[in-house]
Coordinates of C-alpha atoms in Angstrom, one line a residue:
Chain A
M1 CA -0.1 -0.2 0.1
P2 CA 1.7 3.2 -1.2
Y3 CA 2.1 6.3 1.4
R4 CA -0.2 9.2 0.9
V5 CA 1.7 12.3 0.7
L6 CA 0.5 15.8 1.2
I7 CA 2.5 18.6 -0.2
V8 CA 2.3 22.0 1.2
E9 CA 4.2 24.3 -0.9
D10 CA 3.2 27.7 -2.3
Q11 CA 5.4 28.0 -5.2
E12 CA 3.8 26.2 -8.2
M13 CA 6.9 24.9 -9.8
P14 CA 8.4 23.3 -6.6
R15 CA 5.1 22.0 -5.8
Q16 CA 4.7 20.3 -9.2
L17 CA 8.3 19.2 -9.0
F18 CA 7.6 17.4 -6.0
E19 CA 4.1 16.1 -7.4
I20 CA 6.1 14.6 -10.1
F21 CA 8.6 12.9 -8.0
V22 CA 5.7 11.7 -6.0
D23 CA 3.9 10.3 -8.7
R24 CA 6.9 8.6 -10.2
S25 CA 7.5 6.7 -7.4
A26 CA 5.6 3.6 -6.8
Q27 CA 5.8 3.9 -3.0
Y28 CA 3.9 7.1 -2.8
V29 CA 0.6 8.4 -3.9
H30 CA -0.2 12.2 -4.2
A31 CA -3.1 12.7 -1.6
G32 CA -3.3 16.5 -2.5
S33 CA -1.5 19.7 -2.4
L34 CA -1.9 23.1 -0.5
S35 CA -0.2 26.4 -0.7
N36 CA -1.3 27.5 2.7
A37 CA -0.1 25.7 5.7
E38 CA -2.9 26.7 7.8
L39 CA -5.3 24.5 5.7
A40 CA -2.9 21.5 6.4
L41 CA -4.5 20.2 9.5
D42 CA -8.0 20.5 8.1
F43 CA -6.8 18.4 5.1
C44 CA -5.4 16.0 7.6
R45 CA -8.7 15.8 9.6
H46 CA -10.7 14.7 6.4
T47 CA -8.5 12.1 4.7
S48 CA -5.7 9.8 5.6
V49 CA -2.1 11.3 5.2
D50 CA 1.1 9.5 5.8
L51 CA 3.7 12.1 5.0
I52 CA 3.8 15.8 4.6
L53 CA 6.3 17.7 2.6
M54 CA 6.2 21.1 4.4
D55 CA 7.6 24.3 3.4
V56 CA 8.4 27.1 6.0
I57 CA 6.9 30.0 4.6
T58 CA 3.8 29.4 2.8
E59 CA 0.8 31.4 1.2
L60 CA -0.2 34.5 2.9
H61 CA 2.8 34.2 5.4
N62 CA 1.4 31.3 7.2
S63 CA 4.1 29.3 8.8
G64 CA 4.8 25.7 7.9
M65 CA 6.4 25.4 11.2
D66 CA 3.5 26.5 13.2
A67 CA 1.3 24.2 11.2
A68 CA 3.8 21.1 11.6
E69 CA 3.6 21.7 15.4
R70 CA -0.3 21.6 15.5
I71 CA -0.4 18.5 13.1
K72 CA 2.1 16.6 15.4
K73 CA 0.3 17.2 18.3
E74 CA -3.1 15.9 16.6
F75 CA -1.7 13.3 14.4
P76 CA 1.7 12.1 15.9
K77 CA 1.8 9.3 13.3
I78 CA 2.0 11.5 10.4
K79 CA 5.4 12.0 9.2
I80 CA 6.5 15.5 8.5
I81 CA 9.6 16.6 6.2
I82 CA 10.2 20.4 6.4
V83 CA 11.6 21.7 3.1
T84 CA 13.0 25.0 2.8
S85 CA 15.7 27.0 0.8
M86 CA 16.4 29.5 3.7
P87 CA 19.6 28.9 5.9
E88 CA 17.6 30.5 8.9
F89 CA 19.6 28.6 11.7
T90 CA 16.8 28.4 14.4
W91 CA 14.7 26.6 12.2
L92 CA 16.4 23.3 12.4
E93 CA 16.4 23.7 16.1
R94 CA 12.6 24.2 16.3
A95 CA 11.9 21.5 13.8
R96 CA 13.7 19.1 16.3
R97 CA 11.8 20.5 19.3
I98 CA 8.7 20.1 17.8
G99 CA 8.9 16.4 16.5
V100 CA 9.3 17.1 12.7
D101 CA 10.9 13.9 11.4
S102 CA 13.1 15.2 8.7
F103 CA 14.4 18.4 7.4
W104 CA 15.5 18.9 3.6
Y105 CA 17.2 22.0 2.1
K106 CA 15.8 22.4 -1.4
E107 CA 19.2 23.3 -3.0
T108 CA 21.0 20.4 -1.5
K109 CA 22.8 18.1 -3.9
K110 CA 23.8 15.6 -1.0
E111 CA 20.5 13.6 -1.2
S112 CA 17.5 13.6 -3.2
I113 CA 13.9 14.4 -1.7
L114 CA 13.0 10.9 -2.7
S115 CA 15.9 9.3 -0.7
V116 CA 14.9 11.4 2.4
M117 CA 11.1 10.5 2.0
D118 CA 12.0 6.8 1.8
R119 CA 14.3 7.0 5.1
T120 CA 11.8 9.0 6.7
M121 CA 9.0 6.4 6.2
R122 CA 11.5 3.7 7.5
G123 CA 11.7 5.6 10.7
E124 CA 14.8 7.4 10.4
H125 CA 15.2 11.2 11.0
I126 CA 17.3 13.0 8.5
Y127 CA 18.7 16.3 9.4
P128 CA 21.4 18.2 7.8
D129 CA 24.3 18.6 10.0
R130 CA 24.3 22.4 9.7
T131 CA 22.6 25.0 7.6
P132 CA 24.0 25.7 4.0
T133 CA 26.7 27.8 4.0
V134 CA 26.1 31.2 2.6
Q135 CA 28.6 34.1 2.1
I136 CA 28.0 37.2 3.6
G137 CA 30.5 40.1 2.9
E138 CA 33.9 38.7 4.0
A139 CA 32.3 36.1 6.2
K140 CA 30.2 32.8 6.1
N141 CA 27.1 32.4 8.2
H142 CA 28.9 29.7 10.1
D143 CA 31.5 32.2 11.3
F144 CA 28.8 33.9 13.6
T145 CA 28.2 32.8 17.0
E146 CA 24.7 31.8 18.2
R147 CA 24.4 34.9 20.2
E148 CA 25.5 37.2 17.1
L149 CA 22.9 35.4 15.1
M150 CA 20.3 36.4 17.6
V151 CA 21.4 40.0 17.6
L152 CA 21.5 39.9 13.7
R153 CA 18.0 38.6 13.8
E154 CA 16.8 41.6 15.8
L155 CA 18.7 44.0 13.8
I156 CA 16.5 43.6 10.9
T157 CA 13.6 45.2 12.9
G158 CA 15.5 48.4 12.7
D159 CA 15.1 48.7 16.4
S160 CA 17.6 50.5 18.8
N161 CA 20.4 48.6 20.9
A162 CA 18.3 49.1 24.0
E163 CA 15.1 47.8 22.6
I164 CA 17.0 44.7 21.1
G165 CA 18.8 44.3 24.3
K166 CA 15.4 44.2 26.1
R167 CA 14.0 41.7 24.0
L168 CA 17.1 39.2 24.4
G169 CA 17.5 40.1 28.0
I170 CA 21.0 41.7 27.6
S171 CA 22.3 45.2 28.0
A172 CA 22.5 47.7 25.2
G173 CA 26.1 47.7 25.3
T174 CA 26.4 43.9 24.8
V175 CA 24.1 44.3 21.8
K176 CA 26.7 47.2 20.6
F177 CA 29.5 44.9 21.1
H178 CA 28.0 41.9 19.0
V179 CA 27.0 44.4 16.4
Q180 CA 30.4 45.6 16.2
N181 CA 31.7 42.0 15.8
L182 CA 29.4 41.3 13.1
L183 CA 30.4 44.5 11.2
Q184 CA 34.1 43.4 11.6
K185 CA 33.6 39.9 10.6
T186 CA 31.6 40.7 7.5
G187 CA 33.3 44.1 6.5
F188 CA 30.1 46.0 6.2
H189 CA 30.2 49.7 7.4
T190 CA 26.6 50.1 8.7
R191 CA 24.3 48.0 10.6
T192 CA 21.5 48.7 8.1
E193 CA 23.5 47.4 5.2
L194 CA 24.4 44.1 7.4
A195 CA 20.8 43.7 8.3
A196 CA 19.5 44.0 4.8
V197 CA 22.0 41.6 3.3
A198 CA 21.5 39.1 6.1
Y199 CA 17.8 39.4 5.6
N200 CA 18.0 39.0 1.9
L201 CA 20.2 35.9 1.9
G202 CA 17.7 34.4 4.5
I203 CA 20.5 34.0 7.2
V204 CA 17.9 35.4 9.6
V205 CA 14.2 35.6 9.3
K206 CA 12.0 37.6 11.4
Chain B
M1 CA 50.9 130.0 64.6
T2 CA 53.3 131.3 62.0
G3 CA 55.3 128.1 62.3
F4 CA 52.6 126.1 60.4
A5 CA 52.9 128.7 57.5
A6 CA 56.5 128.4 57.5
I7 CA 56.6 124.7 56.7
P8 CA 57.2 123.5 53.0
D9 CA 54.3 124.2 50.5
A10 CA 54.5 120.6 49.5
V11 CA 53.7 119.0 53.0
R12 CA 50.9 121.6 53.5
S13 CA 49.3 120.6 50.2
L14 CA 49.6 117.1 50.9
L15 CA 47.7 117.5 54.1
F16 CA 44.9 119.4 52.5
F17 CA 44.8 116.9 50.0
W18 CA 44.7 114.0 52.4
S19 CA 41.9 115.7 54.3
F20 CA 39.8 116.5 51.2
L21 CA 40.0 112.8 50.2
I22 CA 38.8 111.7 53.6
W23 CA 36.0 114.1 53.4
M24 CA 35.0 112.7 49.9
A25 CA 35.3 108.8 51.5
G26 CA 33.2 109.8 54.6
A27 CA 30.6 111.3 52.4
A28 CA 30.4 108.3 50.2
I29 CA 30.4 106.0 53.3
T30 CA 27.7 108.0 54.8
F31 CA 25.4 108.0 51.7
A32 CA 25.8 104.0 51.4
A33 CA 25.2 103.6 55.2
I34 CA 21.9 105.7 54.9
R35 CA 20.7 103.5 51.8
Q36 CA 21.6 100.3 54.1
K37 CA 19.6 101.8 56.9
A38 CA 22.7 101.3 58.9
Y39 CA 22.2 104.0 61.5
A40 CA 25.3 103.4 64.0
R41 CA 27.4 103.5 60.9
T42 CA 25.6 106.6 59.6
A43 CA 26.5 108.3 62.7
A44 CA 30.1 107.1 62.7
A45 CA 30.5 108.3 59.4
G46 CA 28.9 111.7 60.3
V47 CA 31.4 112.0 63.0
I48 CA 34.2 111.5 60.6
L49 CA 32.9 114.1 58.3
V50 CA 32.4 116.6 61.0
G51 CA 36.1 115.8 62.4
D52 CA 37.7 116.2 58.9
W53 CA 35.6 119.5 58.4
L54 CA 37.0 120.9 61.7
L55 CA 40.7 119.9 60.9
L56 CA 40.6 121.6 57.5
Q57 CA 39.2 124.8 59.3
I58 CA 42.2 124.6 62.0
M59 CA 44.7 124.2 59.2
A60 CA 43.3 127.1 57.2
D61 CA 43.4 129.4 60.2
A62 CA 46.8 128.3 61.0
I63 CA 47.8 129.5 57.1
R64 CA 46.1 132.6 57.5
G65 CA 47.4 133.1 61.1
S66 CA 44.1 134.2 62.3
R67 CA 42.6 133.2 65.6
M68 CA 40.5 130.0 65.6
R69 CA 37.0 131.2 64.5
F70 CA 35.2 128.2 66.3
I71 CA 36.4 126.2 69.1
I72 CA 40.1 125.0 69.1
R73 CA 43.2 127.2 69.2
V74 CA 46.3 125.2 68.9
N75 CA 49.7 126.4 70.2
A76 CA 52.4 124.6 68.6
S77 CA 55.5 125.0 66.4
G78 CA 54.9 124.5 62.6
G79 CA 56.9 120.9 62.8
S80 CA 54.6 119.6 65.6
F81 CA 51.3 121.1 64.2
A82 CA 52.0 119.0 60.9
L83 CA 52.8 115.9 62.9
L84 CA 49.4 116.5 64.9
C85 CA 47.5 117.1 61.9
S86 CA 49.0 113.9 60.3
A87 CA 48.1 112.1 63.5
A88 CA 44.4 113.2 63.3
L89 CA 44.2 112.6 59.6
L90 CA 45.6 109.0 60.0
F91 CA 43.0 108.3 62.8
L92 CA 40.2 109.6 60.5
T93 CA 41.7 107.5 57.5
I94 CA 41.5 104.3 59.9
G95 CA 38.0 105.1 60.8
C96 CA 36.9 105.6 57.0
V97 CA 38.7 102.0 56.2
G98 CA 36.9 100.5 59.1
L99 CA 33.4 101.8 58.0
Y100 CA 34.1 100.9 54.4
I101 CA 34.8 97.3 55.3
Q102 CA 31.7 97.1 57.4
N103 CA 29.8 98.5 54.4
R104 CA 31.1 95.8 52.2
Y105 CA 30.6 93.3 54.6
Y106 CA 27.0 94.3 54.9
H107 CA 26.7 94.4 51.1
R108 CA 27.8 90.7 51.0
K109 CA 25.8 89.5 53.9
F110 CA 22.4 91.1 53.5
I111 CA 20.1 91.0 50.6
T112 CA 19.1 94.3 49.3
P113 CA 17.0 95.5 46.2
N114 CA 20.3 96.1 44.4
S115 CA 21.7 92.9 45.2
I116 CA 18.4 91.2 43.9
K117 CA 18.8 93.0 40.7
E118 CA 22.4 92.5 40.4
G119 CA 21.9 88.6 40.9
M120 CA 19.1 88.8 38.4
D121 CA 21.3 90.5 35.6
E122 CA 23.8 87.4 36.2
L123 CA 21.1 85.0 35.2
P124 CA 21.2 83.3 31.8
A125 CA 17.3 83.5 31.8
G126 CA 15.3 86.5 31.1
I127 CA 13.0 87.9 33.7
C128 CA 10.6 90.6 33.6
Y129 CA 7.8 91.5 36.0
Y130 CA 5.5 94.2 35.3
N131 CA 2.1 95.6 36.6
E132 CA -1.5 95.8 34.8
D133 CA -0.5 98.7 32.9
G134 CA 2.7 96.8 31.5
R135 CA 4.9 99.1 33.5
C136 CA 8.1 97.0 34.3
I137 CA 8.9 96.5 38.0
L138 CA 11.8 94.4 37.7
V139 CA 13.8 93.4 34.5
N140 CA 17.0 91.9 34.0
H141 CA 19.9 92.4 31.5
R142 CA 19.1 89.3 29.4
M143 CA 15.1 90.3 29.2
N144 CA 16.5 93.8 28.1
E145 CA 18.6 92.0 25.3
L146 CA 15.9 89.7 24.3
C147 CA 13.3 92.5 23.9
Y148 CA 15.7 94.4 21.7
A149 CA 16.4 91.2 19.5
I150 CA 12.7 90.6 19.4
T151 CA 11.0 94.0 19.0
G152 CA 13.8 96.1 17.8
R153 CA 13.2 98.3 20.8
D154 CA 14.1 98.7 24.4
L155 CA 11.8 97.1 27.0
Q156 CA 9.4 99.8 28.0
S157 CA 6.3 97.7 28.4
G158 CA 6.2 94.3 29.7
A159 CA 2.8 93.8 28.1
V160 CA 4.2 94.8 24.7
L161 CA 6.9 92.2 24.8
F162 CA 4.2 89.7 26.0
E163 CA 2.1 90.4 23.0
A164 CA 5.2 90.0 20.7
V165 CA 6.1 86.4 22.1
R166 CA 2.3 85.3 23.0
N167 CA 2.2 82.9 20.1
K168 CA 5.8 82.3 19.9
P169 CA 6.7 79.8 22.8
V170 CA 10.1 79.2 21.3
V171 CA 12.2 82.2 19.9
V172 CA 15.4 81.8 17.8
L173 CA 17.5 84.8 18.0
P174 CA 19.8 86.0 15.5
D175 CA 22.7 85.3 17.5
G176 CA 21.6 81.5 17.5
T177 CA 20.7 81.4 21.1
V178 CA 17.0 80.1 21.6
S179 CA 14.5 81.2 24.4
A180 CA 11.3 79.7 25.6
F181 CA 8.8 82.2 27.0
R182 CA 6.5 81.5 30.1
Y183 CA 4.2 83.7 31.6
R184 CA 2.0 83.7 34.8
E185 CA 0.0 86.0 37.0
L186 CA 0.9 86.3 40.5
L187 CA -0.5 88.2 43.5
F188 CA 2.0 90.4 45.5
E189 CA 0.6 92.3 48.6
G190 CA -2.7 92.0 47.0
E191 CA -1.6 93.6 43.7
P192 CA -1.8 91.4 40.5
I193 CA 1.8 91.1 38.8
N194 CA 2.6 89.5 35.5
E195 CA 5.5 87.3 35.5
L196 CA 7.4 86.6 32.0
I197 CA 10.4 84.5 32.0
A198 CA 12.5 83.5 29.1
D199 CA 14.3 80.5 29.7
D200 CA 17.5 79.7 27.9
I201 CA 16.9 76.5 26.1
T202 CA 19.6 76.9 23.2
E203 CA 21.3 73.4 24.0
L204 CA 18.1 71.8 24.8
Y205 CA 16.9 73.0 21.3
Y206 CA 19.6 72.1 19.3
K207 CA 19.8 68.6 20.8
A208 CA 16.1 68.2 20.1
E209 CA 16.7 69.3 16.6
A210 CA 19.5 66.7 16.3
L211 CA 17.4 64.1 17.8
R212 CA 14.4 64.8 15.4
R213 CA 16.6 64.7 12.5
D214 CA 18.2 61.3 13.9
N215 CA 14.6 60.1 14.3
E216 CA 13.5 61.0 10.8
R217 CA 16.6 59.2 9.6
I218 CA 15.8 56.3 11.5
R219 CA 12.2 56.2 10.3
K220 CA 13.4 56.3 6.8
I221 CA 15.7 53.6 7.4
N222 CA 13.0 51.5 9.2
E223 CA 10.9 52.4 6.0
S224 CA 13.3 51.0 3.6
L225 CA 14.0 47.9 6.0
L226 CA 10.3 47.0 5.7
A227 CA 10.1 47.6 2.1
L228 CA 13.1 45.2 1.8
G229 CA 11.3 42.8 4.0
R230 CA 8.3 42.7 1.8
S231 CA 10.5 42.2 -1.3
I232 CA 12.4 39.3 0.5
E233 CA 9.8 36.7 0.0
E234 CA 9.5 37.5 -3.7
D235 CA 13.4 37.2 -3.9
V236 CA 13.2 33.8 -2.5
R237 CA 10.4 32.7 -4.5
R238 CA 12.5 33.6 -7.7
R239 CA 15.3 31.7 -6.4
E240 CA 13.2 28.6 -5.8
I241 CA 11.7 28.9 -9.0
L242 CA 14.8 29.3 -11.0
Q243 CA 16.1 26.0 -8.9
A244 CA 12.8 24.4 -9.8
K245 CA 13.5 25.1 -13.6
I246 CA 17.0 23.7 -13.4
D247 CA 15.6 20.7 -11.7
I248 CA 12.8 20.4 -14.3
H249 CA 15.5 20.8 -17.1
E250 CA 17.4 17.9 -15.7
E251 CA 14.3 16.0 -15.7
M252 CA 13.6 16.7 -19.3
N253 CA 17.2 15.8 -20.0
R254 CA 16.4 12.3 -18.5
L255 CA 13.2 12.4 -20.4
I256 CA 15.0 12.8 -23.7
L257 CA 17.2 9.8 -22.9
A258 CA 14.3 7.7 -21.8
A259 CA 12.5 8.7 -25.0
K260 CA 15.3 7.9 -27.3
K261 CA 15.6 4.5 -25.6
S262 CA 11.8 4.0 -25.9
L263 CA 11.7 4.7 -29.7
V264 CA 13.9 1.8 -30.0
E265 CA 12.8 -0.8 -27.7
E266 CA 10.2 0.1 -24.9
S267 CA 6.3 -1.1 -25.1
A268 CA 3.6 1.3 -26.5
E269 CA 2.5 1.7 -22.7
E270 CA 5.8 2.8 -21.6
R271 CA 5.9 5.2 -24.6
R272 CA 2.6 6.7 -23.5
R273 CA 3.7 7.2 -19.9
I274 CA 7.0 9.0 -21.2
L275 CA 4.9 11.2 -23.5
N276 CA 2.7 12.0 -20.2
E277 CA 5.5 12.9 -18.2
W278 CA 6.7 15.2 -21.1
Q279 CA 3.3 16.9 -21.2
K280 CA 3.5 17.5 -17.6
N281 CA 7.2 19.1 -17.7
T282 CA 6.2 21.1 -20.7
L283 CA 3.2 22.6 -19.2
L284 CA 5.0 23.4 -16.1
L285 CA 7.6 25.4 -17.7
C286 CA 5.0 27.4 -19.8
R287 CA 2.6 28.1 -17.0
E288 CA 2.7 31.8 -16.0
A289 CA 2.9 32.5 -12.4
D290 CA 1.3 35.9 -12.3
S291 CA -1.9 35.2 -10.8
R292 CA -0.2 32.6 -8.4
V293 CA -1.8 33.8 -5.2
K294 CA -5.6 33.8 -6.1
N295 CA -5.0 30.5 -8.1
N296 CA -3.3 29.0 -4.9
V297 CA -6.2 30.3 -2.4
M298 CA -8.9 28.7 -5.1
S299 CA -7.0 25.4 -5.7
D300 CA -6.5 25.0 -1.8
M301 CA -10.2 25.7 -1.4
D302 CA -11.1 23.1 -4.0
S303 CA -8.5 20.4 -2.5
L304 CA -10.5 21.0 0.8
A305 CA -14.1 20.8 -0.5
S306 CA -13.1 17.8 -2.5
L307 CA -12.4 16.0 0.6
I308 CA -15.6 16.8 2.3
G309 CA -17.7 15.7 -1.1
L310 CA -18.3 19.4 -2.1
E311 CA -17.9 21.0 -5.4
L312 CA -17.1 24.8 -5.6
V313 CA -18.5 26.8 -8.2
W314 CA -16.5 29.9 -8.7
D315 CA -17.8 33.1 -10.0
G316 CA -15.1 35.8 -10.0
T317 CA -11.6 35.3 -8.2
P318 CA -10.7 36.4 -4.8
D319 CA -8.1 39.0 -5.9
S320 CA -6.4 41.4 -3.4
E321 CA -3.1 42.5 -2.7
D322 CA -3.9 42.6 1.1
T323 CA -2.9 39.2 2.7
E324 CA -5.2 39.8 5.6
V325 CA -8.1 40.3 3.4
L326 CA -7.3 36.9 1.6
R327 CA -7.0 35.4 5.0
L328 CA -10.5 36.5 6.1
F329 CA -11.9 35.4 2.8
I330 CA -10.5 31.9 3.3
L331 CA -11.9 31.8 6.9
A332 CA -15.3 32.7 5.5
A333 CA -15.1 30.1 2.7
R334 CA -14.2 27.4 5.3
E335 CA -17.2 28.3 7.4
A336 CA -19.5 28.3 4.4
M337 CA -18.1 25.0 3.5
T338 CA -18.8 23.5 6.8
N339 CA -22.0 24.8 7.1
A340 CA -23.0 23.6 3.4
V341 CA -22.0 20.1 4.3
K342 CA -23.2 20.0 7.8
H343 CA -26.6 21.7 7.9
A344 CA -27.7 21.7 4.3
G345 CA -26.2 18.6 3.1
A346 CA -25.2 20.4 0.0
G347 CA -23.4 18.9 -2.9
R348 CA -22.1 22.3 -4.2
L349 CA -21.2 25.9 -2.9
F350 CA -21.5 28.7 -5.2
I351 CA -19.0 31.3 -4.4
S352 CA -19.5 34.8 -6.1
V353 CA -16.6 37.1 -5.4
K354 CA -15.2 40.4 -6.6
T355 CA -13.1 43.3 -5.6
E356 CA -14.1 46.6 -6.3
E357 CA -12.9 50.0 -4.8
H358 CA -10.5 48.1 -2.6
T359 CA -13.1 46.2 -0.8
L360 CA -13.4 42.2 -1.5
S361 CA -17.0 41.2 -1.4
A362 CA -18.3 37.4 -1.5
V363 CA -21.6 35.7 -1.5
F364 CA -21.9 32.2 -0.6
T365 CA -24.8 30.3 -1.6
N366 CA -25.5 26.2 -1.9
D367 CA -27.7 23.7 -3.4
G368 CA -28.6 22.2 -0.2
R369 CA -31.6 22.2 2.0
V370 CA -33.2 25.7 2.7
P371 CA -33.0 26.5 6.6
D372 CA -36.3 25.9 8.7
G373 CA -36.2 29.4 10.2
P374 CA -33.8 32.3 11.0
V375 CA -30.1 31.1 11.2
M376 CA -28.6 32.2 14.4
T377 CA -25.1 33.8 14.2
T378 CA -23.3 31.6 16.8
G379 CA -20.1 29.5 16.9
G380 CA -18.1 29.7 13.8
L381 CA -20.5 32.3 12.2
A382 CA -20.0 34.6 15.2
N383 CA -16.4 34.3 15.3
L384 CA -16.1 35.0 11.6
K385 CA -18.4 38.2 12.1
R386 CA -16.2 39.4 14.9
K387 CA -13.0 38.8 12.9
L388 CA -14.5 40.8 9.9
A389 CA -15.8 43.6 12.0
E390 CA -12.3 44.1 13.6
A391 CA -10.8 44.3 10.0
G392 CA -13.8 47.0 9.2
G393 CA -15.6 44.4 7.3
A394 CA -19.4 43.3 7.7
M395 CA -21.1 40.1 7.2
S396 CA -24.9 39.2 6.7
V397 CA -26.8 36.0 6.7
E398 CA -30.1 35.4 5.2
A399 CA -32.1 32.0 5.5
S400 CA -34.8 32.8 3.0
P401 CA -35.5 31.9 0.1
A402 CA -32.2 30.1 0.5
F403 CA -29.2 30.2 2.8
Q404 CA -26.9 33.0 1.9
L405 CA -23.9 34.3 3.5
T406 CA -22.8 37.6 2.4
I407 CA -19.2 39.3 3.4
S408 CA -17.1 42.4 2.7
I409 CA -13.6 43.1 3.7
P410 CA -12.0 46.7 3.0
E411 CA -8.2 46.4 2.0
G412 CA -6.0 47.9 4.5
E413 CA -4.0 51.3 4.0
K414 CA -1.1 49.3 3.0

């Protein structure tokens, strides 16, 4: 009996590409496709689903991660693979925490999605060792400490050091210190430039 | 007494000049002591004046060689008379210096109207007290300067100055200094007094200006960051599409190889399968992505509807730039779908939707049973109504002649 797969992806091309992969494999059958993660739980309530390929940012800005968490609570047996192209480092951690079975970066060449689907259905948890490497200025995203990445994420809000510090529970001086380190590592001249490029590359997503 | 006349002219002149100086100093000290209402000092200064005057008379008599007109007649040789006079003058000088020191001490220790005025003149703030007629009672230097800079005239009337600054709480002067005026009415000994104070806020003003400029700069940066944020998803989308296109091209490469192989040896069924895959890939590459969002919303609704055995019949498309509008539309559509199946046993849900003048409006009807009576807006409908109202929209439900749910959602200012 083939596994029923739900695809949650707002981009038509990647979605249809996933559909082609699913259709081509004898092991899987396409249960349906949605562009909006918020509707995925509804979908699971009305029909049987064995595996979900879930994008993180879906239609109308609905979070695939939030949807995955709700689905895992109500249907713990449904396997979920998060698929994304954004190297935001907290997503990996969050996916593990909420019990997502596997995590796959769309642009990876290491392992095909079908292989990850097969191994996931066999009960394995496939997670990349780390986020894809992205060059930002003179640095790579892996050159940053976790704290610096947290500060970087808050930087894209355009808030002051004091406001960022308040949210992270650290002093404005510490925020400034991290920002200076980030600027030094990347070689950027302003925090705005740093925030804009980091956001654009998807290193941090707010 | 001829002895005194015989001493050198220079010494006599010196004694007269000395005596004259003491008289002048005594007069000044007396005057100051009277102003300070220090009566003992006034009397002491008076004694010095009288003593000095008598000494002058005596010395004048000695020169003329006449008898003393008033009280004292001195019998002494010229040298000792000069010494006596010097001693008396020295005594009076010491008295003068003592009284002068006391005056200074008093001046420093006690507040007088003058010291108040002097103190006020030192202040960086401008001060003006004036009565009801505008007559100035107390004005300091700074306020005089301000008045001249603002009105071009000296400060004659407090009321005139007040009128000049009444609607300008902050005045920037040509020299770059900035003053803030405040006014209040006071009662002094039962009489109304007007107080006009000009605080020097130069530093504060320029710092506030700098802060305002900084805030404006930050606001612009924030705006551009927000705009950037909005375009990020589009960038990611494009990147993903590009990646998908690459993958599809790879897939087509594979198909070309498969097709070549099948033409040689595969069965008719295999050839059909390969043809089918060709079609899928080609369609995918040709499809336009312009109306992506509304197509996505509609296809999501169709997928969900088919699961619960409902067919959606669309008239128009849910088209809006505002994500929130589309979210609310989906909420309403889900509610209409649930109700159509649960309460009316419908097989088809008709959705008529259009966007006009930045408002999306939709009407949901179905082919199921007509409600027996009025439809209560409770549960999901009540929740929908509340959420629509929060977004400035509206909802109405009709039960006859058939169930009809009508909604309207205005687009936000974005």
